mmCIF file of C-alpha atoms in Angstrom:
data_model
loop_
_atom_site.group_PDB
_atom_site.id
_atom_site.type_symbol
_atom_site.label_atom_id
_atom_site.label_comp_id
_atom_site.label_asym_id
_atom_site.label_seq_id
_atom_site.Cartn_x
_atom_site.Cartn_y
_atom_site.Cartn_z
ATOM 1 C CA UNK A 1 12.377 271.406 25.902
ATOM 2 C CA UNK A 2 9.818 272.226 23.188
ATOM 3 C CA UNK A 3 8.442 275.019 25.369
ATOM 4 C CA UNK A 4 11.929 276.418 25.945
ATOM 5 C CA UNK A 5 12.702 276.337 22.219
ATOM 6 C CA UNK A 6 9.544 278.260 21.398
ATOM 7 C CA UNK A 7 10.221 280.851 24.082
ATOM 8 C CA UNK A 8 13.778 281.310 22.828
ATOM 9 C CA UNK A 9 12.567 281.762 19.256
ATOM 10 C CA UNK A 10 9.965 284.298 20.328
ATOM 11 C CA UNK A 11 12.456 286.225 22.434
ATOM 12 C CA UNK A 12 10.296 285.767 25.542
ATOM 13 C CA UNK A 13 13.180 284.441 27.610
ATOM 14 C CA UNK A 14 16.932 284.797 27.354
ATOM 15 C CA UNK A 15 18.596 281.497 26.476
ATOM 16 C CA UNK A 16 22.297 280.728 26.626
ATOM 17 C CA UNK A 17 24.237 279.850 23.500
ATOM 18 C CA UNK A 18 24.465 276.148 24.351
ATOM 19 C CA UNK A 19 20.715 275.786 24.751
ATOM 20 C CA UNK A 20 20.056 277.668 21.529
ATOM 21 C CA UNK A 21 22.617 275.599 19.634
ATOM 22 C CA UNK A 22 21.066 272.281 20.586
ATOM 23 C CA UNK A 23 17.550 273.570 19.966
ATOM 24 C CA UNK A 24 17.984 275.534 16.772
ATOM 25 C CA UNK A 25 20.826 274.166 14.653
ATOM 26 C CA UNK A 26 19.990 271.883 11.739
ATOM 27 C CA UNK A 27 22.380 270.329 9.212
ATOM 28 C CA UNK A 28 21.956 272.166 5.937
ATOM 29 C CA UNK A 29 22.968 269.164 3.870
ATOM 30 C CA UNK A 30 19.476 267.758 4.442
ATOM 31 C CA UNK A 31 18.138 270.674 2.391
ATOM 32 C CA UNK A 32 20.822 272.288 0.240
ATOM 33 C CA UNK A 33 24.363 271.973 -0.978
ATOM 34 C CA UNK A 34 26.839 274.807 -0.608
ATOM 35 C CA UNK A 35 28.666 275.863 -3.771
ATOM 36 C CA UNK A 36 31.649 278.220 -3.597
ATOM 37 C CA UNK A 37 31.001 280.672 -6.441
ATOM 38 C CA UNK A 38 33.979 283.009 -5.969
ATOM 39 C CA UNK A 39 36.907 283.401 -3.581
ATOM 40 C CA UNK A 40 39.580 285.971 -2.813
ATOM 41 C CA UNK A 41 37.432 289.002 -1.985
ATOM 42 C CA UNK A 42 38.460 291.506 0.674
ATOM 43 C CA UNK A 43 35.597 291.527 3.182
ATOM 44 C CA UNK A 44 32.737 291.497 0.637
ATOM 45 C CA UNK A 45 29.776 293.509 1.975
ATOM 46 C CA UNK A 46 26.994 293.906 -0.594
ATOM 47 C CA UNK A 47 25.710 292.008 -3.637
ATOM 48 C CA UNK A 48 23.215 293.066 -6.324
ATOM 49 C CA UNK A 49 22.210 291.032 -9.375
ATOM 50 C CA UNK A 50 22.054 292.632 -12.820
ATOM 51 C CA UNK A 51 19.418 291.794 -15.452
ATOM 52 C CA UNK A 52 21.992 289.868 -17.511
ATOM 53 C CA UNK A 53 22.677 287.421 -14.652
ATOM 54 C CA UNK A 54 25.936 288.960 -13.540
ATOM 55 C CA UNK A 55 26.172 290.705 -10.176
ATOM 56 C CA UNK A 56 27.936 293.624 -8.568
ATOM 57 C CA UNK A 57 29.820 292.922 -5.356
ATOM 58 C CA UNK A 58 31.335 295.502 -3.014
ATOM 59 C CA UNK A 59 34.493 295.034 -0.981
ATOM 60 C CA UNK A 60 34.912 296.950 2.252
ATOM 61 C CA UNK A 61 38.313 298.285 1.194
ATOM 62 C CA UNK A 62 36.656 300.334 -1.563
ATOM 63 C CA UNK A 63 36.464 298.056 -4.599
ATOM 64 C CA UNK A 64 33.423 297.311 -6.750
ATOM 65 C CA UNK A 65 33.584 294.302 -9.069
ATOM 66 C CA UNK A 66 31.490 292.398 -11.571
ATOM 67 C CA UNK A 67 30.782 288.822 -10.563
ATOM 68 C CA UNK A 68 30.246 286.768 -13.718
ATOM 69 C CA UNK A 69 27.713 283.976 -14.084
ATOM 70 C CA UNK A 70 30.738 281.661 -14.199
ATOM 71 C CA UNK A 71 32.009 283.020 -10.863
ATOM 72 C CA UNK A 72 34.834 285.058 -12.361
ATOM 73 C CA UNK A 73 35.540 288.421 -10.772
ATOM 74 C CA UNK A 74 36.396 291.464 -12.858
ATOM 75 C CA UNK A 75 39.137 293.917 -12.115
ATOM 76 C CA UNK A 76 37.955 296.704 -9.783
ATOM 77 C CA UNK A 77 35.595 299.110 -11.534
ATOM 78 C CA UNK A 78 36.410 302.796 -11.822
ATOM 79 C CA UNK A 79 34.387 305.709 -10.466
ATOM 80 C CA UNK A 80 33.921 304.475 -6.903
ATOM 81 C CA UNK A 81 34.035 307.345 -4.361
ATOM 82 C CA UNK A 82 36.867 307.514 -1.861
ATOM 83 C CA UNK A 83 35.972 305.640 1.313
ATOM 84 C CA UNK A 84 37.205 305.649 4.895
ATOM 85 C CA UNK A 85 37.723 301.928 5.446
ATOM 86 C CA UNK A 86 38.867 302.171 9.058
ATOM 87 C CA UNK A 87 36.962 300.140 11.628
ATOM 88 C CA UNK A 88 33.610 299.062 10.214
ATOM 89 C CA UNK A 89 33.704 301.635 7.436
ATOM 90 C CA UNK A 90 34.349 301.238 3.735
ATOM 91 C CA UNK A 91 32.377 300.516 0.578
ATOM 92 C CA UNK A 92 29.226 298.893 1.902
ATOM 93 C CA UNK A 93 25.711 298.592 0.425
ATOM 94 C CA UNK A 94 24.796 298.433 -3.262
ATOM 95 C CA UNK A 95 21.417 298.667 -5.017
ATOM 96 C CA UNK A 96 20.125 299.044 -8.563
ATOM 97 C CA UNK A 97 17.699 301.775 -9.565
ATOM 98 C CA UNK A 98 14.132 300.461 -10.142
ATOM 99 C CA UNK A 99 14.530 301.716 -13.717
ATOM 100 C CA UNK A 100 18.007 300.211 -14.149
ATOM 101 C CA UNK A 101 17.168 298.501 -17.441
ATOM 102 C CA UNK A 102 16.760 301.928 -19.003
ATOM 103 C CA UNK A 103 18.985 304.242 -16.965
ATOM 104 C CA UNK A 104 21.807 301.922 -15.716
ATOM 105 C CA UNK A 105 21.918 303.749 -12.356
ATOM 106 C CA UNK A 106 23.631 302.125 -9.357
ATOM 107 C CA UNK A 107 23.624 303.348 -5.751
ATOM 108 C CA UNK A 108 26.463 302.769 -3.289
ATOM 109 C CA UNK A 109 26.471 303.336 0.461
ATOM 110 C CA UNK A 110 29.859 304.063 1.975
ATOM 111 C CA UNK A 111 31.695 305.750 4.829
ATOM 112 C CA UNK A 112 32.697 309.144 3.499
ATOM 113 C CA UNK A 113 35.778 310.756 5.058
ATOM 114 C CA UNK A 114 35.398 314.284 6.408
ATOM 115 C CA UNK A 115 37.589 316.932 7.988
ATOM 116 C CA UNK A 116 39.648 316.287 11.099
ATOM 117 C CA UNK A 117 39.314 312.509 11.070
ATOM 118 C CA UNK A 118 35.526 312.492 10.890
ATOM 119 C CA UNK A 119 33.391 310.282 8.682
ATOM 120 C CA UNK A 120 29.742 309.638 7.941
ATOM 121 C CA UNK A 121 27.411 307.354 6.028
ATOM 122 C CA UNK A 122 26.888 308.602 2.468
ATOM 123 C CA UNK A 123 25.179 307.422 -0.704
ATOM 124 C CA UNK A 124 26.548 307.943 -4.221
ATOM 125 C CA UNK A 125 24.835 307.360 -7.552
ATOM 126 C CA UNK A 126 26.484 306.584 -10.885
ATOM 127 C CA UNK A 127 25.726 305.160 -14.307
ATOM 128 C CA UNK A 128 27.185 301.691 -14.814
ATOM 129 C CA UNK A 129 29.372 300.915 -17.797
ATOM 130 C CA UNK A 130 31.589 297.926 -18.556
ATOM 131 C CA UNK A 131 34.629 299.497 -16.927
ATOM 132 C CA UNK A 132 33.049 301.436 -14.119
ATOM 133 C CA UNK A 133 30.678 304.115 -12.931
ATOM 134 C CA UNK A 134 30.181 307.388 -14.789
ATOM 135 C CA UNK A 135 28.611 310.709 -13.786
ATOM 136 C CA UNK A 136 29.053 309.790 -10.117
ATOM 137 C CA UNK A 137 27.745 312.152 -7.468
ATOM 138 C CA UNK A 138 26.952 311.922 -3.781
ATOM 139 C CA UNK A 139 23.196 312.299 -3.254
ATOM 140 C CA UNK A 140 23.081 311.892 0.533
ATOM 141 C CA UNK A 141 25.402 312.691 3.449
ATOM 142 C CA UNK A 142 24.701 311.864 7.079
ATOM 143 C CA UNK A 143 24.600 314.911 9.357
ATOM 144 C CA UNK A 144 26.835 315.338 11.276
ATOM 145 C CA UNK A 145 30.065 313.549 10.416
ATOM 146 C CA UNK A 146 31.712 312.345 13.624
ATOM 147 C CA UNK A 147 34.957 310.790 14.833
ATOM 148 C CA UNK A 148 34.077 307.107 14.914
ATOM 149 C CA UNK A 149 34.808 304.112 12.738
ATOM 150 C CA UNK A 150 31.754 302.067 13.656
ATOM 151 C CA UNK A 151 27.992 301.625 13.151
ATOM 152 C CA UNK A 152 27.417 302.963 9.652
ATOM 153 C CA UNK A 153 24.331 300.844 8.909
ATOM 154 C CA UNK A 154 24.321 301.101 5.108
ATOM 155 C CA UNK A 155 21.736 298.778 3.582
ATOM 156 C CA UNK A 156 19.865 300.284 0.627
ATOM 157 C CA UNK A 157 16.283 299.325 -0.281
ATOM 158 C CA UNK A 158 13.847 300.922 -2.743
ATOM 159 C CA UNK A 159 10.171 301.124 -1.827
ATOM 160 C CA UNK A 160 7.248 300.724 -4.219
ATOM 161 C CA UNK A 161 7.152 304.465 -4.878
ATOM 162 C CA UNK A 162 10.772 304.461 -6.021
ATOM 163 C CA UNK A 163 12.099 306.167 -2.884
ATOM 164 C CA UNK A 164 15.309 304.869 -1.333
ATOM 165 C CA UNK A 165 15.594 303.725 2.286
ATOM 166 C CA UNK A 166 19.079 304.080 3.798
ATOM 167 C CA UNK A 167 19.730 302.334 7.110
ATOM 168 C CA UNK A 168 22.185 303.946 9.501
ATOM 169 C CA UNK A 169 23.635 303.526 12.971
ATOM 170 C CA UNK A 170 24.416 305.470 16.111
ATOM 171 C CA UNK A 171 28.106 305.718 15.101
ATOM 172 C CA UNK A 172 28.885 303.885 18.370
ATOM 173 C CA UNK A 173 29.924 306.855 20.507
ATOM 174 C CA UNK A 174 27.038 309.190 19.642
ATOM 175 C CA UNK A 175 24.137 307.819 21.710
ATOM 176 C CA UNK A 176 22.812 311.262 22.756
ATOM 177 C CA UNK A 177 22.191 312.119 19.078
ATOM 178 C CA UNK A 178 20.043 309.062 18.300
ATOM 179 C CA UNK A 179 16.876 310.580 19.793
ATOM 180 C CA UNK A 180 17.692 314.034 18.358
ATOM 181 C CA UNK A 181 15.691 314.716 15.186
ATOM 182 C CA UNK A 182 18.066 317.504 14.123
ATOM 183 C CA UNK A 183 20.632 314.800 13.223
ATOM 184 C CA UNK A 184 20.712 311.684 11.033
ATOM 185 C CA UNK A 185 22.546 309.636 13.673
ATOM 186 C CA UNK A 186 20.652 306.432 14.523
ATOM 187 C CA UNK A 187 18.020 307.074 11.861
ATOM 188 C CA UNK A 188 16.642 305.311 8.823
ATOM 189 C CA UNK A 189 16.215 307.906 6.103
ATOM 190 C CA UNK A 190 14.091 307.897 2.958
ATOM 191 C CA UNK A 191 15.228 309.935 -0.038
ATOM 192 C CA UNK A 192 14.475 310.354 -3.725
ATOM 193 C CA UNK A 193 16.833 309.034 -6.381
ATOM 194 C CA UNK A 194 18.510 312.446 -6.602
ATOM 195 C CA UNK A 195 18.707 312.916 -2.811
ATOM 196 C CA UNK A 196 15.550 314.967 -2.306
ATOM 197 C CA UNK A 197 12.724 314.467 0.159
ATOM 198 C CA UNK A 198 9.905 312.237 -1.164
ATOM 199 C CA UNK A 199 6.229 312.720 -0.408
ATOM 200 C CA UNK A 200 5.114 310.928 2.732
ATOM 201 C CA UNK A 201 8.171 311.477 4.908
ATOM 202 C CA UNK A 202 6.862 311.959 8.461
ATOM 203 C CA UNK A 203 9.055 314.873 9.559
ATOM 204 C CA UNK A 204 9.137 316.850 6.306
ATOM 205 C CA UNK A 205 7.054 319.656 7.830
ATOM 206 C CA UNK A 206 8.313 319.467 11.418
ATOM 207 C CA UNK A 207 10.393 322.552 12.305
ATOM 208 C CA UNK A 208 13.970 321.660 13.176
ATOM 209 C CA UNK A 209 13.717 318.001 12.196
ATOM 210 C CA UNK A 210 15.701 316.502 9.340
ATOM 211 C CA UNK A 211 13.099 315.997 6.567
ATOM 212 C CA UNK A 212 14.757 312.841 5.238
ATOM 213 C CA UNK A 213 14.167 310.906 8.499
ATOM 214 C CA UNK A 214 11.787 307.943 8.279
ATOM 215 C CA UNK A 215 12.260 306.368 11.734
ATOM 216 C CA UNK A 216 14.659 306.777 14.633
ATOM 217 C CA UNK A 217 16.041 305.119 17.747
ATOM 218 C CA UNK A 218 18.168 302.599 15.817
ATOM 219 C CA UNK A 219 21.539 301.280 16.995
ATOM 220 C CA UNK A 220 22.984 299.788 13.804
ATOM 221 C CA UNK A 221 20.713 298.329 11.127
ATOM 222 C CA UNK A 222 22.769 296.182 8.730
ATOM 223 C CA UNK A 223 19.984 294.249 7.049
ATOM 224 C CA UNK A 224 16.919 295.524 5.178
ATOM 225 C CA UNK A 225 14.294 294.132 2.808
ATOM 226 C CA UNK A 226 10.933 295.137 1.392
ATOM 227 C CA UNK A 227 8.150 292.626 1.958
ATOM 228 C CA UNK A 228 7.033 291.368 -1.463
ATOM 229 C CA UNK A 229 3.305 291.291 -0.584
ATOM 230 C CA UNK A 230 2.840 294.237 1.765
ATOM 231 C CA UNK A 231 5.604 296.579 0.602
ATOM 232 C CA UNK A 232 6.566 297.101 4.251
ATOM 233 C CA UNK A 233 10.200 297.734 5.177
ATOM 234 C CA UNK A 234 11.825 295.152 7.451
ATOM 235 C CA UNK A 235 15.223 295.482 9.122
ATOM 236 C CA UNK A 236 17.616 293.669 11.423
ATOM 237 C CA UNK A 237 19.897 295.636 13.708
ATOM 238 C CA UNK A 238 22.692 294.974 16.130
ATOM 239 C CA UNK A 239 22.174 295.310 19.861
ATOM 240 C CA UNK A 240 25.013 295.553 22.326
ATOM 241 C CA UNK A 241 25.416 292.473 24.564
ATOM 242 C CA UNK A 242 22.082 290.973 23.588
ATOM 243 C CA UNK A 243 19.183 292.887 22.134
ATOM 244 C CA UNK A 244 19.670 292.303 18.391
ATOM 245 C CA UNK A 245 16.346 293.135 16.766
ATOM 246 C CA UNK A 246 14.031 292.335 13.871
ATOM 247 C CA UNK A 247 11.783 295.344 13.132
ATOM 248 C CA UNK A 248 9.429 296.714 10.511
ATOM 249 C CA UNK A 249 10.210 300.448 10.832
ATOM 250 C CA UNK A 250 7.120 302.605 10.347
ATOM 251 C CA UNK A 251 7.011 306.294 9.430
ATOM 252 C CA UNK A 252 7.807 308.554 12.370
ATOM 253 C CA UNK A 253 8.147 305.767 14.945
ATOM 254 C CA UNK A 254 10.790 305.674 17.694
ATOM 255 C CA UNK A 255 12.515 302.301 18.127
ATOM 256 C CA UNK A 256 13.967 303.163 21.484
ATOM 257 C CA UNK A 257 17.759 303.062 21.350
ATOM 258 C CA UNK A 258 19.465 303.907 23.694
ATOM 259 C CA UNK A 259 16.554 304.522 26.074
ATOM 260 C CA UNK A 260 15.165 300.977 25.895
ATOM 261 C CA UNK A 261 16.899 297.762 24.872
ATOM 262 C CA UNK A 262 17.003 294.058 25.675
ATOM 263 C CA UNK A 263 20.800 294.169 25.798
ATOM 264 C CA UNK A 264 23.406 295.439 28.238
ATOM 265 C CA UNK A 265 26.635 297.331 27.657
ATOM 266 C CA UNK A 266 29.832 295.426 26.883
ATOM 267 C CA UNK A 267 30.941 296.286 30.412
ATOM 268 C CA UNK A 268 27.873 294.503 31.759
ATOM 269 C CA UNK A 269 26.289 297.777 32.855
ATOM 270 C CA UNK A 270 22.620 298.512 32.230
ATOM 271 C CA UNK A 271 21.730 300.689 29.236
ATOM 272 C CA UNK A 272 18.941 303.254 29.428
ATOM 273 C CA UNK A 273 15.719 302.829 31.370
ATOM 274 C CA UNK A 274 14.766 299.217 30.756
ATOM 275 C CA UNK A 275 13.001 297.289 28.002
ATOM 276 C CA UNK A 276 9.781 299.277 27.541
ATOM 277 C CA UNK A 277 8.652 302.890 27.536
ATOM 278 C CA UNK A 278 5.508 304.622 26.352
ATOM 279 C CA UNK A 279 5.916 306.066 22.850
ATOM 280 C CA UNK A 280 8.707 303.650 21.919
ATOM 281 C CA UNK A 281 8.278 300.569 19.749
ATOM 282 C CA UNK A 282 8.966 296.976 20.726
ATOM 283 C CA UNK A 283 10.921 294.761 18.323
ATOM 284 C CA UNK A 284 9.054 292.089 16.419
ATOM 285 C CA UNK A 285 11.743 289.663 17.623
ATOM 286 C CA UNK A 286 14.996 289.954 19.541
ATOM 287 C CA UNK A 287 18.006 287.750 20.174
ATOM 288 C CA UNK A 288 19.727 287.283 23.519
ATOM 289 C CA UNK A 289 22.534 286.325 23.305
ATOM 290 C CA UNK A 290 23.318 288.380 20.231
ATOM 291 C CA UNK A 291 23.803 286.728 16.861
ATOM 292 C CA UNK A 292 25.138 289.957 15.240
ATOM 293 C CA UNK A 293 22.688 289.941 12.284
ATOM 294 C CA UNK A 294 23.700 291.283 8.884
ATOM 295 C CA UNK A 295 21.828 291.156 5.597
ATOM 296 C CA UNK A 296 18.126 290.346 5.283
ATOM 297 C CA UNK A 297 16.236 288.334 2.678
ATOM 298 C CA UNK A 298 12.520 287.580 2.451
ATOM 299 C CA UNK A 299 12.561 284.554 0.178
ATOM 300 C CA UNK A 300 10.243 284.463 -2.860
ATOM 301 C CA UNK A 301 11.909 281.879 -5.129
ATOM 302 C CA UNK A 302 10.883 278.468 -6.415
ATOM 303 C CA UNK A 303 14.149 276.619 -5.784
ATOM 304 C CA UNK A 304 13.177 276.136 -2.112
ATOM 305 C CA UNK A 305 9.363 276.163 -2.244
ATOM 306 C CA UNK A 306 8.901 275.353 1.461
ATOM 307 C CA UNK A 307 10.958 278.444 2.334
ATOM 308 C CA UNK A 308 8.724 280.879 0.452
ATOM 309 C CA UNK A 309 7.936 283.823 2.695
ATOM 310 C CA UNK A 310 10.644 282.953 5.232
ATOM 311 C CA UNK A 311 13.185 285.504 6.457
ATOM 312 C CA UNK A 312 16.941 284.895 6.310
ATOM 313 C CA UNK A 313 19.732 286.843 7.972
ATOM 314 C CA UNK A 314 23.427 286.195 8.452
ATOM 315 C CA UNK A 315 25.099 285.821 11.828
ATOM 316 C CA UNK A 316 28.478 287.501 12.126
ATOM 317 C CA UNK A 317 28.980 286.309 15.714
ATOM 318 C CA UNK A 318 28.206 282.614 15.375
ATOM 319 C CA UNK A 319 28.902 282.190 11.664
ATOM 320 C CA UNK A 320 25.476 280.909 10.744
ATOM 321 C CA UNK A 321 22.618 281.474 8.345
ATOM 322 C CA UNK A 322 19.460 282.109 10.372
ATOM 323 C CA UNK A 323 15.997 281.263 9.019
ATOM 324 C CA UNK A 324 12.826 282.653 10.590
ATOM 325 C CA UNK A 325 9.275 281.543 9.990
ATOM 326 C CA UNK A 326 6.668 284.202 10.779
ATOM 327 C CA UNK A 327 2.947 284.095 11.358
ATOM 328 C CA UNK A 328 1.943 287.687 10.698
ATOM 329 C CA UNK A 329 4.279 289.731 12.879
ATOM 330 C CA UNK A 330 5.234 286.859 15.189
ATOM 331 C CA UNK A 331 8.296 284.634 14.799
ATOM 332 C CA UNK A 332 7.099 281.068 15.317
ATOM 333 C CA UNK A 333 10.212 279.107 14.348
ATOM 334 C CA UNK A 334 13.943 279.718 14.030
ATOM 335 C CA UNK A 335 16.555 277.473 12.482
ATOM 336 C CA UNK A 336 20.285 278.014 12.039
ATOM 337 C CA UNK A 337 22.582 276.488 9.462
ATOM 338 C CA UNK A 338 26.287 276.404 8.461
ATOM 339 C CA UNK A 339 27.708 276.577 11.973
ATOM 340 C CA UNK A 340 30.236 273.916 11.033
ATOM 341 C CA UNK A 341 31.815 276.299 8.488
ATOM 342 C CA UNK A 342 32.574 278.978 11.103
ATOM 343 C CA UNK A 343 32.296 281.816 8.556
ATOM 344 C CA UNK A 344 30.862 285.240 9.331
ATOM 345 C CA UNK A 345 27.923 285.793 6.991
ATOM 346 C CA UNK A 346 27.637 289.431 5.918
ATOM 347 C CA UNK A 347 24.860 289.410 3.308
ATOM 348 C CA UNK A 348 22.051 287.141 2.115
ATOM 349 C CA UNK A 349 20.658 287.678 -1.406
ATOM 350 C CA UNK A 350 18.256 285.786 -3.665
ATOM 351 C CA UNK A 351 19.620 285.089 -7.123
ATOM 352 C CA UNK A 352 17.636 285.189 -10.364
ATOM 353 C CA UNK A 353 17.331 281.378 -10.404
ATOM 354 C CA UNK A 354 15.921 281.301 -6.864
ATOM 355 C CA UNK A 355 19.159 280.106 -5.264
ATOM 356 C CA UNK A 356 20.383 281.884 -2.123
ATOM 357 C CA UNK A 357 23.724 283.680 -2.219
ATOM 358 C CA UNK A 358 25.832 284.476 0.841
ATOM 359 C CA UNK A 359 28.846 286.729 1.378
ATOM 360 C CA UNK A 360 31.418 285.691 3.965
ATOM 361 C CA UNK A 361 33.052 288.529 5.873
ATOM 362 C CA UNK A 362 36.758 287.744 5.720
ATOM 363 C CA UNK A 363 39.959 288.476 3.826
ATOM 364 C CA UNK A 364 39.829 286.366 1.762
ATOM 365 C CA UNK A 365 36.044 286.280 1.686
ATOM 366 C CA UNK A 366 33.802 284.266 -0.586
ATOM 367 C CA UNK A 367 30.510 284.235 -2.433
ATOM 368 C CA UNK A 368 28.573 281.063 -1.593
ATOM 369 C CA UNK A 369 25.441 279.691 -3.261
ATOM 370 C CA UNK A 370 22.815 277.391 -1.749
ATOM 371 C CA UNK A 371 21.274 274.967 -4.242
ATOM 372 C CA UNK A 372 18.481 272.538 -3.306
ATOM 373 C CA UNK A 373 19.198 268.890 -2.618
ATOM 374 C CA UNK A 374 15.558 267.860 -2.267
ATOM 375 C CA UNK A 375 12.282 269.290 -1.014
ATOM 376 C CA UNK A 376 12.474 271.010 2.366
ATOM 377 C CA UNK A 377 10.645 269.183 5.152
#
């Protein structure tokens, strides 16, 4: 059994849900208590803490709110761009500018409606006031907009140079465009704070390629974090039936979708050419069956000292919080919590006090907080 557990955690073999449940689940009440911070949100999607201890929370339907330190939610803030909230679209990721203390700039990722029923991932920037965003403008638009309501990606992460990573997806029905560098479909892009192309982008001087592209071959990356020690970008992305991935996307690299994958189509049919191909990257870790990962945290706090350096992602499919221990680039242990609650976890964020905050994807959805019970064993 111990051998099987390790192989499951490493993604070496495919393990059914029953085997994974018995091997990986652990009661969270041995480690932390769950506090309901706020309720009544409409599919909350992103959370970002402000220097004063409050937070901004996005709702898929297009609302942005303050979340007070006391858990009270403000009325919806003004200045939010119009969103297409059909399917998986809406108001999605949120991030603060690295210089927020001085410039008050906030970035929002959202599904922007286009002509003829099309839509695309977009990023807007605005200056935050007490009642809303001011001087709002769209600094990035995915090319092309397409007719699809799914796979927008939409996590926002700043690197150490102050450039902004934007994760995106294949828009579900646009697989042929994922490997095409003339489009942004299925790409992670890296832009400046005003939407320009920063130094170091791998395709900036490649004729015909979109200069904002950082990496490609992604299906739908809905979690992203910058490693606190290395500065490396890490992501989690959805596979189809199986094949969810943990990656650290590198400049110019091809992550394979839809040519290689560890998943199969929802029909059961094979996708692409197999699981490996020269010139295409392997995931650091993959899940089969899928957990539907969303949100990504690399924990650095003191509230749970034994979790320092561990990776956390939500599971939309099984309603769990997933913790990964890594040794370098290898996952050596996986644990899952909160299965008894049965709530889809959309985002995982570290708070200023070192507690871990979770968003539950529902209407009504909640903000949850994990507080330590005793030292983690």
